[in-house]
Coordinates of C-alpha atoms in Angstrom, one line a residue:
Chain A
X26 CA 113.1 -72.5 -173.7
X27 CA 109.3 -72.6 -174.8
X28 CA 106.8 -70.1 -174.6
X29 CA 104.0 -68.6 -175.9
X30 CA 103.4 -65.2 -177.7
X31 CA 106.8 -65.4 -178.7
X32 CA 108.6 -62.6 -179.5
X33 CA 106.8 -60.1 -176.9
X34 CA 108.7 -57.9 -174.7
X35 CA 108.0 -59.4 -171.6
X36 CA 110.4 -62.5 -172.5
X37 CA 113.3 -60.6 -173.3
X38 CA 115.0 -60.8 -170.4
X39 CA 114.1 -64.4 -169.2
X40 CA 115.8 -65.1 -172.8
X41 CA 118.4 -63.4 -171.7
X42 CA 118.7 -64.4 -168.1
X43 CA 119.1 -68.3 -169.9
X44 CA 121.6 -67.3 -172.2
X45 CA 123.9 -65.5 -169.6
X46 CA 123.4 -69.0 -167.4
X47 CA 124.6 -71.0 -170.4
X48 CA 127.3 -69.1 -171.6
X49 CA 127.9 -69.7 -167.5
X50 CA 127.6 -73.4 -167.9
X51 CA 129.2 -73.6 -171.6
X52 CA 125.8 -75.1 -172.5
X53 CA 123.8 -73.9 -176.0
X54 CA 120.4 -72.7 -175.9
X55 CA 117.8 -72.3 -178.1
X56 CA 114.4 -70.7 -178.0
X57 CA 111.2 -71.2 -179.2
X58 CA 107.2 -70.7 -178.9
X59 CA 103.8 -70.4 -180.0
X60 CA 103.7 -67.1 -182.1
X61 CA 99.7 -66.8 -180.9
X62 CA 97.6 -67.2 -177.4
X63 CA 96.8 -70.4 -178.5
X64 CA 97.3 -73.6 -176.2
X65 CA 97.1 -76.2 -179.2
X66 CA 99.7 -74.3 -181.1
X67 CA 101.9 -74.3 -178.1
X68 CA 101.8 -77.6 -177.6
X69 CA 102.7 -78.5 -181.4
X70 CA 105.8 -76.4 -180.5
X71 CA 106.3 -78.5 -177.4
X72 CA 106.3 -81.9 -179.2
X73 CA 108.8 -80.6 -181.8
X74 CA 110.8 -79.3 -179.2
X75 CA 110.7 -82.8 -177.8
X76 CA 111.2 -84.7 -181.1
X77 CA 114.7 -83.0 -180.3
X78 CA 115.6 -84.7 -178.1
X79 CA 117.1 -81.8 -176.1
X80 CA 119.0 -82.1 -172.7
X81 CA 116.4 -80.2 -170.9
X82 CA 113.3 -77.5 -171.4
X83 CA 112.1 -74.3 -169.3
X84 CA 108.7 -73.6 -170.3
X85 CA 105.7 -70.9 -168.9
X86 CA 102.7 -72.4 -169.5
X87 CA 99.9 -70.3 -171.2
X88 CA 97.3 -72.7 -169.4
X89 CA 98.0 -74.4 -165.8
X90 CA 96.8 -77.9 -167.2
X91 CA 96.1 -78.0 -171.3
X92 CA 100.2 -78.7 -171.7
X93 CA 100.7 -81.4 -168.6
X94 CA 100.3 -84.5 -171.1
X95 CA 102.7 -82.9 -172.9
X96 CA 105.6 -82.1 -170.3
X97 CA 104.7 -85.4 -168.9
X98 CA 105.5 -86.7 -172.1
X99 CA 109.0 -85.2 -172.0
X100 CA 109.7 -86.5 -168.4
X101 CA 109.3 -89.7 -169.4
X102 CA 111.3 -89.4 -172.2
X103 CA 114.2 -88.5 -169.6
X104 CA 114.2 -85.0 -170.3
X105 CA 114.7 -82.6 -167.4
X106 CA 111.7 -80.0 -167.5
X107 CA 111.4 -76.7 -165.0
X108 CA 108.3 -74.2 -165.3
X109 CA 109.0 -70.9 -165.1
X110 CA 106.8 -67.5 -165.1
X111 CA 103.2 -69.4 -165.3
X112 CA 103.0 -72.7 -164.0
X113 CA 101.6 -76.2 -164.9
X114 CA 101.4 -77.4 -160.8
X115 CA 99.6 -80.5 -161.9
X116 CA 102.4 -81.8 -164.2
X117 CA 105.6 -83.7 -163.8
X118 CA 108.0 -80.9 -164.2
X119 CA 110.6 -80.1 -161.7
X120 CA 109.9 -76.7 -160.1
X121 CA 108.4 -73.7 -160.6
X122 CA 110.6 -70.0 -161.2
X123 CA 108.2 -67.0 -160.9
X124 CA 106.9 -64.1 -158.4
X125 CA 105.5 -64.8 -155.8
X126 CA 102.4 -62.5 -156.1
X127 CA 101.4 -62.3 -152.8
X128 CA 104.7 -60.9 -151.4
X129 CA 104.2 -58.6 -154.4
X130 CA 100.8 -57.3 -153.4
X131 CA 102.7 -57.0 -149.8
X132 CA 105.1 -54.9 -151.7
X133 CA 102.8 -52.7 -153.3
X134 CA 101.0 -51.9 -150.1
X135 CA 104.1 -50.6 -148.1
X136 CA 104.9 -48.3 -151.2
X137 CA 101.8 -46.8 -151.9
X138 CA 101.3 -46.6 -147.8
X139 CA 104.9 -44.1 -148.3
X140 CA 102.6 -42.6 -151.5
X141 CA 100.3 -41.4 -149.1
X142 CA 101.9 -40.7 -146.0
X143 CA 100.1 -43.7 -143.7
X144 CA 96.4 -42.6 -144.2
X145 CA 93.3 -42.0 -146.6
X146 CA 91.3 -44.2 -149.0
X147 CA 92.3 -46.7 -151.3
X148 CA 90.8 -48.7 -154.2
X149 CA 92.3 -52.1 -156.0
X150 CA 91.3 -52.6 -159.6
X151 CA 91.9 -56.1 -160.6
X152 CA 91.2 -59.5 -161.9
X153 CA 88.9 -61.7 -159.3
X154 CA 88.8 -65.0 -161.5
X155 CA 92.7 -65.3 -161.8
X156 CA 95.1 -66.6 -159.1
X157 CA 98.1 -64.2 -159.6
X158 CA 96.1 -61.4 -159.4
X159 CA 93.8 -62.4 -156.6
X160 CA 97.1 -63.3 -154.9
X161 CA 98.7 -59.8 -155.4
X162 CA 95.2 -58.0 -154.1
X163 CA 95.4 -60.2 -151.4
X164 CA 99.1 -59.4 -150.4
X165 CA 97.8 -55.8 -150.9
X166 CA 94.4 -55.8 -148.7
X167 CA 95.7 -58.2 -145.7
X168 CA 99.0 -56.3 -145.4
X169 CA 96.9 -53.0 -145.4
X170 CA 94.7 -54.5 -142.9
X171 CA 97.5 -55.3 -140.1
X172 CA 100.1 -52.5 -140.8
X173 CA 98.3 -49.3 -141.8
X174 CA 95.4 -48.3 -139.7
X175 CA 94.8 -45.4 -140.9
X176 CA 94.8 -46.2 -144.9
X177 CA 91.2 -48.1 -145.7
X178 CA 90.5 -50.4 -149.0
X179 CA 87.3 -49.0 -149.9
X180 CA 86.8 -51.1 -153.0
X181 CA 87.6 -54.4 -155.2
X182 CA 86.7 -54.1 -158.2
X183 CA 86.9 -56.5 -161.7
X184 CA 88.6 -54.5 -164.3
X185 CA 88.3 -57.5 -166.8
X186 CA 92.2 -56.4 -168.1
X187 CA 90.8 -54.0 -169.7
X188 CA 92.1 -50.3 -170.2
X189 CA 88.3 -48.9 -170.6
X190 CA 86.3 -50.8 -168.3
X191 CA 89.4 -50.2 -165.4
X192 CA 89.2 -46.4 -166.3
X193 CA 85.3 -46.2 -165.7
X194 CA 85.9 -48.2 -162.8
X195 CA 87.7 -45.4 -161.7
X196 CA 84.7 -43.2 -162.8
X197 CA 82.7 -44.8 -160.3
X198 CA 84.6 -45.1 -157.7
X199 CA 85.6 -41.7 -157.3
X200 CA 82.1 -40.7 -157.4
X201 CA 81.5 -42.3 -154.3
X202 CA 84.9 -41.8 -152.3
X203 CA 85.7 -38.3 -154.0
X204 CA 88.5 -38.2 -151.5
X205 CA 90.2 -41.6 -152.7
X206 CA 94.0 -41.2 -152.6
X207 CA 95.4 -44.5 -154.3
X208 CA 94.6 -47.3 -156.8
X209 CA 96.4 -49.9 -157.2
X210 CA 95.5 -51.6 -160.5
X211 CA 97.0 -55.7 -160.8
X212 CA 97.6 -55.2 -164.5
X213 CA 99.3 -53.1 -166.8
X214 CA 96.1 -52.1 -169.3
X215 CA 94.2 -50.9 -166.3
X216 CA 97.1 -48.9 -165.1
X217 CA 96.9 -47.0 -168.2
X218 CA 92.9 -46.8 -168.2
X219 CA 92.9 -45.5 -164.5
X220 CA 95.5 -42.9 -165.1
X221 CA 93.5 -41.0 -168.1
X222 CA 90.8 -41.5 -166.3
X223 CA 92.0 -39.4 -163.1
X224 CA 94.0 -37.1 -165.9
X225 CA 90.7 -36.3 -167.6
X226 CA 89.0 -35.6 -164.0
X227 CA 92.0 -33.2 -162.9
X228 CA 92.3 -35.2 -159.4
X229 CA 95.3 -36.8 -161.1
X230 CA 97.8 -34.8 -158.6
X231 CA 95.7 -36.4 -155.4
X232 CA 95.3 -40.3 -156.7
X233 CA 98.4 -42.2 -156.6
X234 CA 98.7 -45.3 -159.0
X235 CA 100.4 -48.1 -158.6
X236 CA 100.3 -50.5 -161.6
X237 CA 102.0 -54.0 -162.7
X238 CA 104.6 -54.8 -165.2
X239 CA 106.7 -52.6 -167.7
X240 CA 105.5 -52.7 -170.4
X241 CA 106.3 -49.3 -172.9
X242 CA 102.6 -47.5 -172.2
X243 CA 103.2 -48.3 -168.4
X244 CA 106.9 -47.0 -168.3
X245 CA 106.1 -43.7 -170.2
X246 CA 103.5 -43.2 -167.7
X247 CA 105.6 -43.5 -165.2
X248 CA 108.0 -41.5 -166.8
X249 CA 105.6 -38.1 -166.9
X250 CA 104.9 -39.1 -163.2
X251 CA 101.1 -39.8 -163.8
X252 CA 101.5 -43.5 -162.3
X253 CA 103.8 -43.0 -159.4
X254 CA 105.1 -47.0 -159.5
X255 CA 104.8 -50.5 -161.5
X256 CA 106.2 -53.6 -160.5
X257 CA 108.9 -55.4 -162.6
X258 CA 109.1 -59.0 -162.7
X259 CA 112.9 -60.4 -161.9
X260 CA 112.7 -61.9 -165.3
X261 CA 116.5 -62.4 -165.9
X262 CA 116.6 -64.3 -162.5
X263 CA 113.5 -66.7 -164.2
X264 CA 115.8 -67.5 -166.7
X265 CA 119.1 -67.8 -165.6
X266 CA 118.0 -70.1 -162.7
X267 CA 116.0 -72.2 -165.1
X268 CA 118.7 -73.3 -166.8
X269 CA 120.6 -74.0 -163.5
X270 CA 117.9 -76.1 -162.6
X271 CA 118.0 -77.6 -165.5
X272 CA 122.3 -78.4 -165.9
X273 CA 121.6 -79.7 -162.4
X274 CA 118.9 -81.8 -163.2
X275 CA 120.6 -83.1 -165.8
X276 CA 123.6 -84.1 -164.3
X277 CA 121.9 -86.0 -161.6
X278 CA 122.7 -83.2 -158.9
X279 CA 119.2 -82.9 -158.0
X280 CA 116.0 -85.8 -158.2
X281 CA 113.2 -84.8 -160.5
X282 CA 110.0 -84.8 -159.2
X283 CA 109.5 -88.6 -159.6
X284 CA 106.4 -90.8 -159.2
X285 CA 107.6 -91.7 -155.6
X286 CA 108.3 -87.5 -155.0
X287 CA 104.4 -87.2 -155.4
X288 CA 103.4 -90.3 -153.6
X289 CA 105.4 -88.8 -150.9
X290 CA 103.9 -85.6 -150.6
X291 CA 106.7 -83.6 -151.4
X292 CA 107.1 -80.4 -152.6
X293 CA 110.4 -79.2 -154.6
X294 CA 112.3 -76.2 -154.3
X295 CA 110.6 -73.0 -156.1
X296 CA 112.0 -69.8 -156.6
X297 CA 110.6 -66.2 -155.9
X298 CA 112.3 -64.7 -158.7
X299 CA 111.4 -61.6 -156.9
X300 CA 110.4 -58.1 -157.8
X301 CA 111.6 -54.3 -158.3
X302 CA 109.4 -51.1 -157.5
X303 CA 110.0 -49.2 -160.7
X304 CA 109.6 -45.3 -160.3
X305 CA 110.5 -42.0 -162.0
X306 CA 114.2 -42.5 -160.7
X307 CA 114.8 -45.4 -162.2
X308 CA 112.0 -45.9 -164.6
X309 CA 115.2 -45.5 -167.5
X310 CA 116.7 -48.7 -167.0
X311 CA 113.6 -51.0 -167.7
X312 CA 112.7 -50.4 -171.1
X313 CA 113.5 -52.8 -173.4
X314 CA 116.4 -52.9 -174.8
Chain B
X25 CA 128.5 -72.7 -143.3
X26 CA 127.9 -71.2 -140.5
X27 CA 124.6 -72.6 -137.7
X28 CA 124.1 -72.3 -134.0
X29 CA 123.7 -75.4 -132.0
X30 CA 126.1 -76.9 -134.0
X31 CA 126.1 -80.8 -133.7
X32 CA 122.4 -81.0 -133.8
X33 CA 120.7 -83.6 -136.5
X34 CA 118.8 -81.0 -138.0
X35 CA 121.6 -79.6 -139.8
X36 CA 123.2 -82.6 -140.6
X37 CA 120.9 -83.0 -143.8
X38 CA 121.9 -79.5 -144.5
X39 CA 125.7 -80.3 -144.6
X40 CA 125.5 -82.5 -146.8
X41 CA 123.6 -80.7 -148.9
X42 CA 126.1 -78.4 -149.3
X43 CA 129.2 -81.1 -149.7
X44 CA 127.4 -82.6 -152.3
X45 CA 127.4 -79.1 -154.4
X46 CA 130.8 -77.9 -153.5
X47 CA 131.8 -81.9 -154.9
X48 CA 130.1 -80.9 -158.6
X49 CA 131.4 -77.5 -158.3
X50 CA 134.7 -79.1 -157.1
X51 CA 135.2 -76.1 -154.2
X52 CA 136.2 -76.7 -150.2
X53 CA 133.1 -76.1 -147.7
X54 CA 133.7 -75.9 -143.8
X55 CA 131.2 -75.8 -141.1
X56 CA 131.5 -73.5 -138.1
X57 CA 128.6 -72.4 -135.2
X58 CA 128.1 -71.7 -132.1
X59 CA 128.0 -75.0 -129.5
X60 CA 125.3 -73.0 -127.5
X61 CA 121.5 -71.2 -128.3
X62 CA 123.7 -68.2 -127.7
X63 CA 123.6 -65.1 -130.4
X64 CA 126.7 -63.4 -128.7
X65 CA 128.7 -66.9 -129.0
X66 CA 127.3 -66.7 -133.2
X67 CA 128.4 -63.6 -133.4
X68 CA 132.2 -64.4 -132.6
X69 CA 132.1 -67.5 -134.6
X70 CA 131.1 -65.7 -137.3
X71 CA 133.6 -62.7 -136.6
X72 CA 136.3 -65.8 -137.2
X73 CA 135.1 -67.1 -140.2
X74 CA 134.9 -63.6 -141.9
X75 CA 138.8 -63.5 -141.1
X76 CA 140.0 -66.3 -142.9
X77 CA 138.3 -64.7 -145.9
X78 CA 136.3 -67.7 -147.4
X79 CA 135.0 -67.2 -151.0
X80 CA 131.4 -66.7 -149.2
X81 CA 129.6 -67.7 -145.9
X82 CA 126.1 -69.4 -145.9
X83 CA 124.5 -68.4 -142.5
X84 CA 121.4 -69.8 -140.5
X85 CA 120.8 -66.6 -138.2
X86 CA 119.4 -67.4 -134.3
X87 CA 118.2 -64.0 -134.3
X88 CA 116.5 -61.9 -137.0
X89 CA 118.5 -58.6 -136.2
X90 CA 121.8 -59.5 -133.4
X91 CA 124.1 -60.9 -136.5
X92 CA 123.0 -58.2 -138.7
X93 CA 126.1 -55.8 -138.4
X94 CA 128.9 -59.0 -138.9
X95 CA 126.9 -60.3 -141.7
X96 CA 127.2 -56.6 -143.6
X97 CA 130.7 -56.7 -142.3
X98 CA 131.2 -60.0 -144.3
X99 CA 129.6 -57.8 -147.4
X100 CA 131.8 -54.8 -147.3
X101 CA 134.9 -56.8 -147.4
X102 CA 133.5 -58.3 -150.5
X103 CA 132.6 -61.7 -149.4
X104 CA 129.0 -63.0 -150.8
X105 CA 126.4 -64.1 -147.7
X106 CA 123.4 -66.5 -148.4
X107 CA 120.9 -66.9 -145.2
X108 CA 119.3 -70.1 -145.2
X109 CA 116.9 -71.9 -142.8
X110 CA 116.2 -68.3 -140.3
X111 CA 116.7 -65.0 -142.0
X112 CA 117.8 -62.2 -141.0
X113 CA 116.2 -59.9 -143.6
X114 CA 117.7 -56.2 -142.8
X115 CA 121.0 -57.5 -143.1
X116 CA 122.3 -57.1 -146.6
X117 CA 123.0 -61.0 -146.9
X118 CA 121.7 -61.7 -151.0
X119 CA 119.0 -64.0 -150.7
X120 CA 117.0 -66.4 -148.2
X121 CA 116.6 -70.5 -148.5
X122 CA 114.0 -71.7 -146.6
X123 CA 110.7 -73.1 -145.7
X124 CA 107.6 -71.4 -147.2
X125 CA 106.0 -71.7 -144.0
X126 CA 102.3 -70.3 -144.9
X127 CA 102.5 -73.1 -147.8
X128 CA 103.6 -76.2 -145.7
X129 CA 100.3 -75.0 -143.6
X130 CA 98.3 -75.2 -146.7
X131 CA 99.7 -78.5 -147.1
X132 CA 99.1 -79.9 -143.7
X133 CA 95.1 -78.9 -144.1
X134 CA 95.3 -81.1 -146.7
X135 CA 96.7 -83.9 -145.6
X136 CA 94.4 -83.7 -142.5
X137 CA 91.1 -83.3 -144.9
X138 CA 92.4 -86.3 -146.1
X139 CA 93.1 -88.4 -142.8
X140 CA 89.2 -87.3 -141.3
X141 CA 87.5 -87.7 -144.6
X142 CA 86.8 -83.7 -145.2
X143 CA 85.0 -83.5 -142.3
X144 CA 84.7 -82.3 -138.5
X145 CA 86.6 -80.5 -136.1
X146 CA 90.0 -79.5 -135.7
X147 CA 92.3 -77.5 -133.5
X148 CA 95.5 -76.2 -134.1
X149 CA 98.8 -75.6 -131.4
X150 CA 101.1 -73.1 -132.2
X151 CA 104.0 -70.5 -131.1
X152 CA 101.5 -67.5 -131.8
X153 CA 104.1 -65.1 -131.6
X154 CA 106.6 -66.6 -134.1
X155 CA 106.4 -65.4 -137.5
X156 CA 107.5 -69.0 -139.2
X157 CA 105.0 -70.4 -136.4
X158 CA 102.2 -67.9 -137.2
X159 CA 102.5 -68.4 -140.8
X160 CA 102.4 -72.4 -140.8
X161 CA 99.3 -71.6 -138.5
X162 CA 97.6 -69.0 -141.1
X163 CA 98.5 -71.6 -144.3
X164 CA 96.2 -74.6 -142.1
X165 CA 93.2 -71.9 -141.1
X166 CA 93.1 -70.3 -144.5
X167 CA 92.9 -72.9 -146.2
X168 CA 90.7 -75.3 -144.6
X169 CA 88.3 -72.1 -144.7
X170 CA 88.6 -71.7 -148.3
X171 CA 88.6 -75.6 -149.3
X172 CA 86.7 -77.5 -147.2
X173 CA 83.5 -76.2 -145.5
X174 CA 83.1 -79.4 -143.3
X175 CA 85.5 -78.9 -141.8
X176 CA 85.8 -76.0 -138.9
X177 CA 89.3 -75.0 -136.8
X178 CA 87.3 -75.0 -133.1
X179 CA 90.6 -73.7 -131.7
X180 CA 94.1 -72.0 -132.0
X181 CA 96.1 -72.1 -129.1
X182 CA 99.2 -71.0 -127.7
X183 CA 101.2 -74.7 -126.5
X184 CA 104.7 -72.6 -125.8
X185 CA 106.5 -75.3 -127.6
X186 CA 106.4 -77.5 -124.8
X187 CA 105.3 -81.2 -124.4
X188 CA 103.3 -80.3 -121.0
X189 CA 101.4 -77.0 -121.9
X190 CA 100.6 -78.8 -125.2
X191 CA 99.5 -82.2 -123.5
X192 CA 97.2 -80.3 -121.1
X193 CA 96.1 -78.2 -124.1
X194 CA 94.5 -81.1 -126.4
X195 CA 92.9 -82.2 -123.1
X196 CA 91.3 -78.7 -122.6
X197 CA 90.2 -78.7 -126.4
X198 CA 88.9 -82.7 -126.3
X199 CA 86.5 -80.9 -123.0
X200 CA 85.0 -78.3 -124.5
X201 CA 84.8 -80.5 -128.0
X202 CA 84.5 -84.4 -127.1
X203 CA 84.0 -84.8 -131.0
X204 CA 87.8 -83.3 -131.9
X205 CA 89.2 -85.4 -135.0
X206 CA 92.5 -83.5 -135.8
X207 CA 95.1 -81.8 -134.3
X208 CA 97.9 -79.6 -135.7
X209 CA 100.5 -78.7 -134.0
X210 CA 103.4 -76.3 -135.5
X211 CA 106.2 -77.6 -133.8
X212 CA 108.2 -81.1 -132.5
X213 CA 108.0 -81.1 -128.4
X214 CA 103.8 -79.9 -128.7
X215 CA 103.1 -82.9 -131.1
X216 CA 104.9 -85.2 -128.5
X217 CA 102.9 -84.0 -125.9
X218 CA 99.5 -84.1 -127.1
X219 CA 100.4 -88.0 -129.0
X220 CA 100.7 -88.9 -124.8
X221 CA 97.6 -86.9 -123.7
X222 CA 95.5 -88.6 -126.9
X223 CA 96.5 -91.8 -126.0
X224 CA 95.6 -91.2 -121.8
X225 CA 92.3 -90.1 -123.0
X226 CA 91.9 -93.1 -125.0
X227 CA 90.6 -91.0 -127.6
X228 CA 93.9 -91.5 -130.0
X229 CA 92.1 -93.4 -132.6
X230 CA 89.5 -90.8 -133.1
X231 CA 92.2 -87.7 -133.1
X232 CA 94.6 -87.7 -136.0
X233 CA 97.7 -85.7 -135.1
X234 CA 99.6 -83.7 -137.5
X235 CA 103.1 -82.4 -136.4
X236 CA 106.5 -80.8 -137.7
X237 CA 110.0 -81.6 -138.0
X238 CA 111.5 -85.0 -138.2
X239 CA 113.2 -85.6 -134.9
X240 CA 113.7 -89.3 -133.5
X241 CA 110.7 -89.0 -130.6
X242 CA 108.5 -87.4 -133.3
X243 CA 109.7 -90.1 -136.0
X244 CA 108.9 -93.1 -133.4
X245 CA 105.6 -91.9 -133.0
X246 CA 104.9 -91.8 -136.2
X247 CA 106.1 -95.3 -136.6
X248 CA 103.7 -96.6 -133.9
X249 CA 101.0 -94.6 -135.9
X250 CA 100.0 -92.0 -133.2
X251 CA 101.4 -88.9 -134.7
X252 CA 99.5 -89.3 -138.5
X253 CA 101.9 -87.7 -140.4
X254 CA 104.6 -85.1 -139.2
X255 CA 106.7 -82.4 -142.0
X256 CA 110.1 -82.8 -143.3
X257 CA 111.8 -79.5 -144.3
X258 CA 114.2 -79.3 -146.9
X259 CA 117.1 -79.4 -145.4
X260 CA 119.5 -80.9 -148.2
X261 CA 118.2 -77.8 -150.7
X262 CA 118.8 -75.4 -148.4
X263 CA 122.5 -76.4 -148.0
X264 CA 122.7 -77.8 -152.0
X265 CA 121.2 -74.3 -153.1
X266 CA 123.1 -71.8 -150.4
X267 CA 126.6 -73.2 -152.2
X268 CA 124.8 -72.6 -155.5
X269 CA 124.1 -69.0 -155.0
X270 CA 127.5 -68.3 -153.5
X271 CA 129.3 -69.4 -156.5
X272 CA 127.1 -67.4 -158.8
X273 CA 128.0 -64.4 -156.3
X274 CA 131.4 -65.0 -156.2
X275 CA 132.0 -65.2 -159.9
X276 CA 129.7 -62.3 -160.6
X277 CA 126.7 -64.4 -162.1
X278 CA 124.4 -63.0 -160.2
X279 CA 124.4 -59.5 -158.7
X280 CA 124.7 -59.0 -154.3
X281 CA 122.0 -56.5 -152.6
X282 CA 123.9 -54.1 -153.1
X283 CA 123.0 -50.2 -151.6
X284 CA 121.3 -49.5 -155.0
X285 CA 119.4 -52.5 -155.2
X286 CA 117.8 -52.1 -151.6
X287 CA 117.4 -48.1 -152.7
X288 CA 115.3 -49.6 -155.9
X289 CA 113.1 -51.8 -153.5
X290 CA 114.2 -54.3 -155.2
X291 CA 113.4 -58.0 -153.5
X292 CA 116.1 -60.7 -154.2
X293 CA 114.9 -64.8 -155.1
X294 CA 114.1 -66.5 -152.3
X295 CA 114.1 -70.0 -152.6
X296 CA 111.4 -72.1 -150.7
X297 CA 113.5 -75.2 -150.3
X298 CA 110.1 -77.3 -150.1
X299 CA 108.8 -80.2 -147.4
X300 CA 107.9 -83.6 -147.5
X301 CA 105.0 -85.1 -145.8
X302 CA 106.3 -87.5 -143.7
X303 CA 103.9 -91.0 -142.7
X304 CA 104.0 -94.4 -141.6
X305 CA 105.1 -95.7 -145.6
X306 CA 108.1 -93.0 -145.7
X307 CA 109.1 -92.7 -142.1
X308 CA 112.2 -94.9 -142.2
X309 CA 113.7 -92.7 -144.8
X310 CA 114.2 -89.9 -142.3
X311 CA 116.2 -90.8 -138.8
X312 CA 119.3 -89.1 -139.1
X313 CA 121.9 -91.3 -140.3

């Protein structure tokens, strides 16, 4: 397994999603990654990975093209390669294993719909340049649109990832819809910067937030009941059905995606790895262990 | 496995998707379903199967809801369920393998940007009140509005799944729109029907035809080169996969929807079993052997 900010929270799980699947399979694993966010240094770790000569690799891509020489590279070396988490579409590996964002915005909507009994305003903070994101504010806004008449998106809004600009975001948003009753922010540093920002304006009690991910600030939040719900990632499944993929691919079970798969349009099996709604009741069982 | 309309060539792919896993996972598979389109008839089939007590039952559901009681009966006496091919999503089956419908549309507007060089009209036939239907429909319109500004959707009608309402359809459409250069239609009898009405018109070098599903009327015509191009589901992953998953279940791998997990709004993996795009240079590969 290859990634990238290696030894971050987030991966814990898909690592050990992988090593429950091989212990399955009676199959070793190892993992590895680019200790930065930097593309060039994850690829260095994907050619020694290769130099290997390993049986087959699961990687998430920390750029949808930068590493598709590479994994190519692999493939044609006959090793089996799935993507999993962030995806390299353009590339000769396998399959893809992720969330399907959209169905997560779809989610998100129905939940914070319950948040505020079927009715009043609602604002989405979130990352317009990025296609998981503008996939989970779509989910949100069109599922909004056709189910709950009575609840209105009253605004879009670019909170660049970031836990200040989101939280004046807020600011401003507030100021024009003083009756707002829900944000849902796409990512977790806005989550945080949208719930001190309603905090400091005492209206905390009458905005619900929604936010994404679980990471420690997030959960704590979540904890004190100052964001009502975050989305975790079915990161175990990423990894456990990575490696299936891969034994599978491995033994011949299942075709790789070969020149004649593209040339013939088709498109291989992906997984939704799927989602849970974390809240106050269960919030406990998500922190990382 | 357990279908309706058992005996039909649609399934046939997905049988042998699923001998071909139970041979690598060296396990017995047997295939059941009703003879007739008849839910009631499922039902007892299904009632039979759950008292033999198989290790676990993959199920293609005719109805969304009807089998949703017998499928949680199969649960409560501890035997996994995987739904593949038609969901029945309330039930407490684990998981669903299937189409991605909304993507195979945003693969068909491609495919039909290609065939009329980015550029001109196009209508679309459907089954508007079908969800898989509405979604392949949504994929096309979405995307052709989003990717290709020359090209406009001048109609999205209702052809009933039949040859003659769809026929007479395309020849209402070519009226109002004498310059038409692509139709889509969502399912097998439609794109049969507007092929004939194309070709009385004399107009079926100008309209490009794209339809769905690989069955031997719509696989001739795509021979002769008046349906363009025409979708292949993946059937053999849906069976391949559905015996996958039930092992995992059955040897605790993975864990069933159980009451908890649906309290947790938690969402399973879904597979989308992918599709091939299906042409004149591929065609042969798909009559049902």
């Amino acid at each position: 397994m290859v990634t990238f900010l290696v030894g971050i929270d987030y991966w814990k799980n898909v690592v050990k999603g992988f090593e429950d699947a091989a212990q399955a399979l009676n199959v070793s694993v190892e993992y590895r990654g680019a200790t930065q966010y930097d593309v060039n240094e994850q690829i260095t770790v994907l050619e020694q990975v290769i130099a290997r000569k390993p049986s087959g690799i699961a990687i998430s891509s920390m750029h949808p093209d930068a590493l598709n020489a590479t994994i190519d590279k692999a493939i044609n070396a006959g090793i089996p390669v799935v993507m999993f988490d962030s995806d390299a579409p353009d590339s000769k590996a396998y399959s893809f294993l992720g969330t399907d964002n959209y169905n997560a915005g779809v989610t998100v909507a129905r939940k914070m719909a319950e948040l505020i009994d079927n009715s009043g305003k609602v604002a989405v903070i979130t990352l317009p340049n990025q296609q998981n994101h503008m996939d989970r504010s779509r989910g949100f806004r069109e599922t909004v649109e056709r189910q709950y008449p009575n609840i209105e998106v009253v605004a879009i809004e670019d909170g660049k990832g970031d836990e200040l600009v989101s939280g004046n975001l807020a600011v401003e948003i507030l100021k024009e819809h003083p009756d707002l009753k829900g944000v849902f922010v796409t990512e977790a540093n806005g989550g945080v910067g949208v719930a001190k920002a309603t905090k400091n304006l005492k209206v905390d009690k009458q905005v619900k937030i929604i936010g994404f991910d679980t990471d420690k600030q997030t959960l704590d939040l979540v904890k004190e009941g100052r964001i009502s719900a975050t989305i975790a990632q079915g990161t175990w499944n990423m990894g456990f059905w990575s490696l299936q993929y891969l034994f599978e691919l491995k033994h011949g079970l299942i075709e790789p995606k070969s020149a004649q798969y593209i040339a013939n349009n088709q498109s291989p099996p992906k997984m939704d790895t799927g989602i849970t709604v974390v809240t106050k009741e269960n919030v406990d069982s998500f922190y990382a262990k």
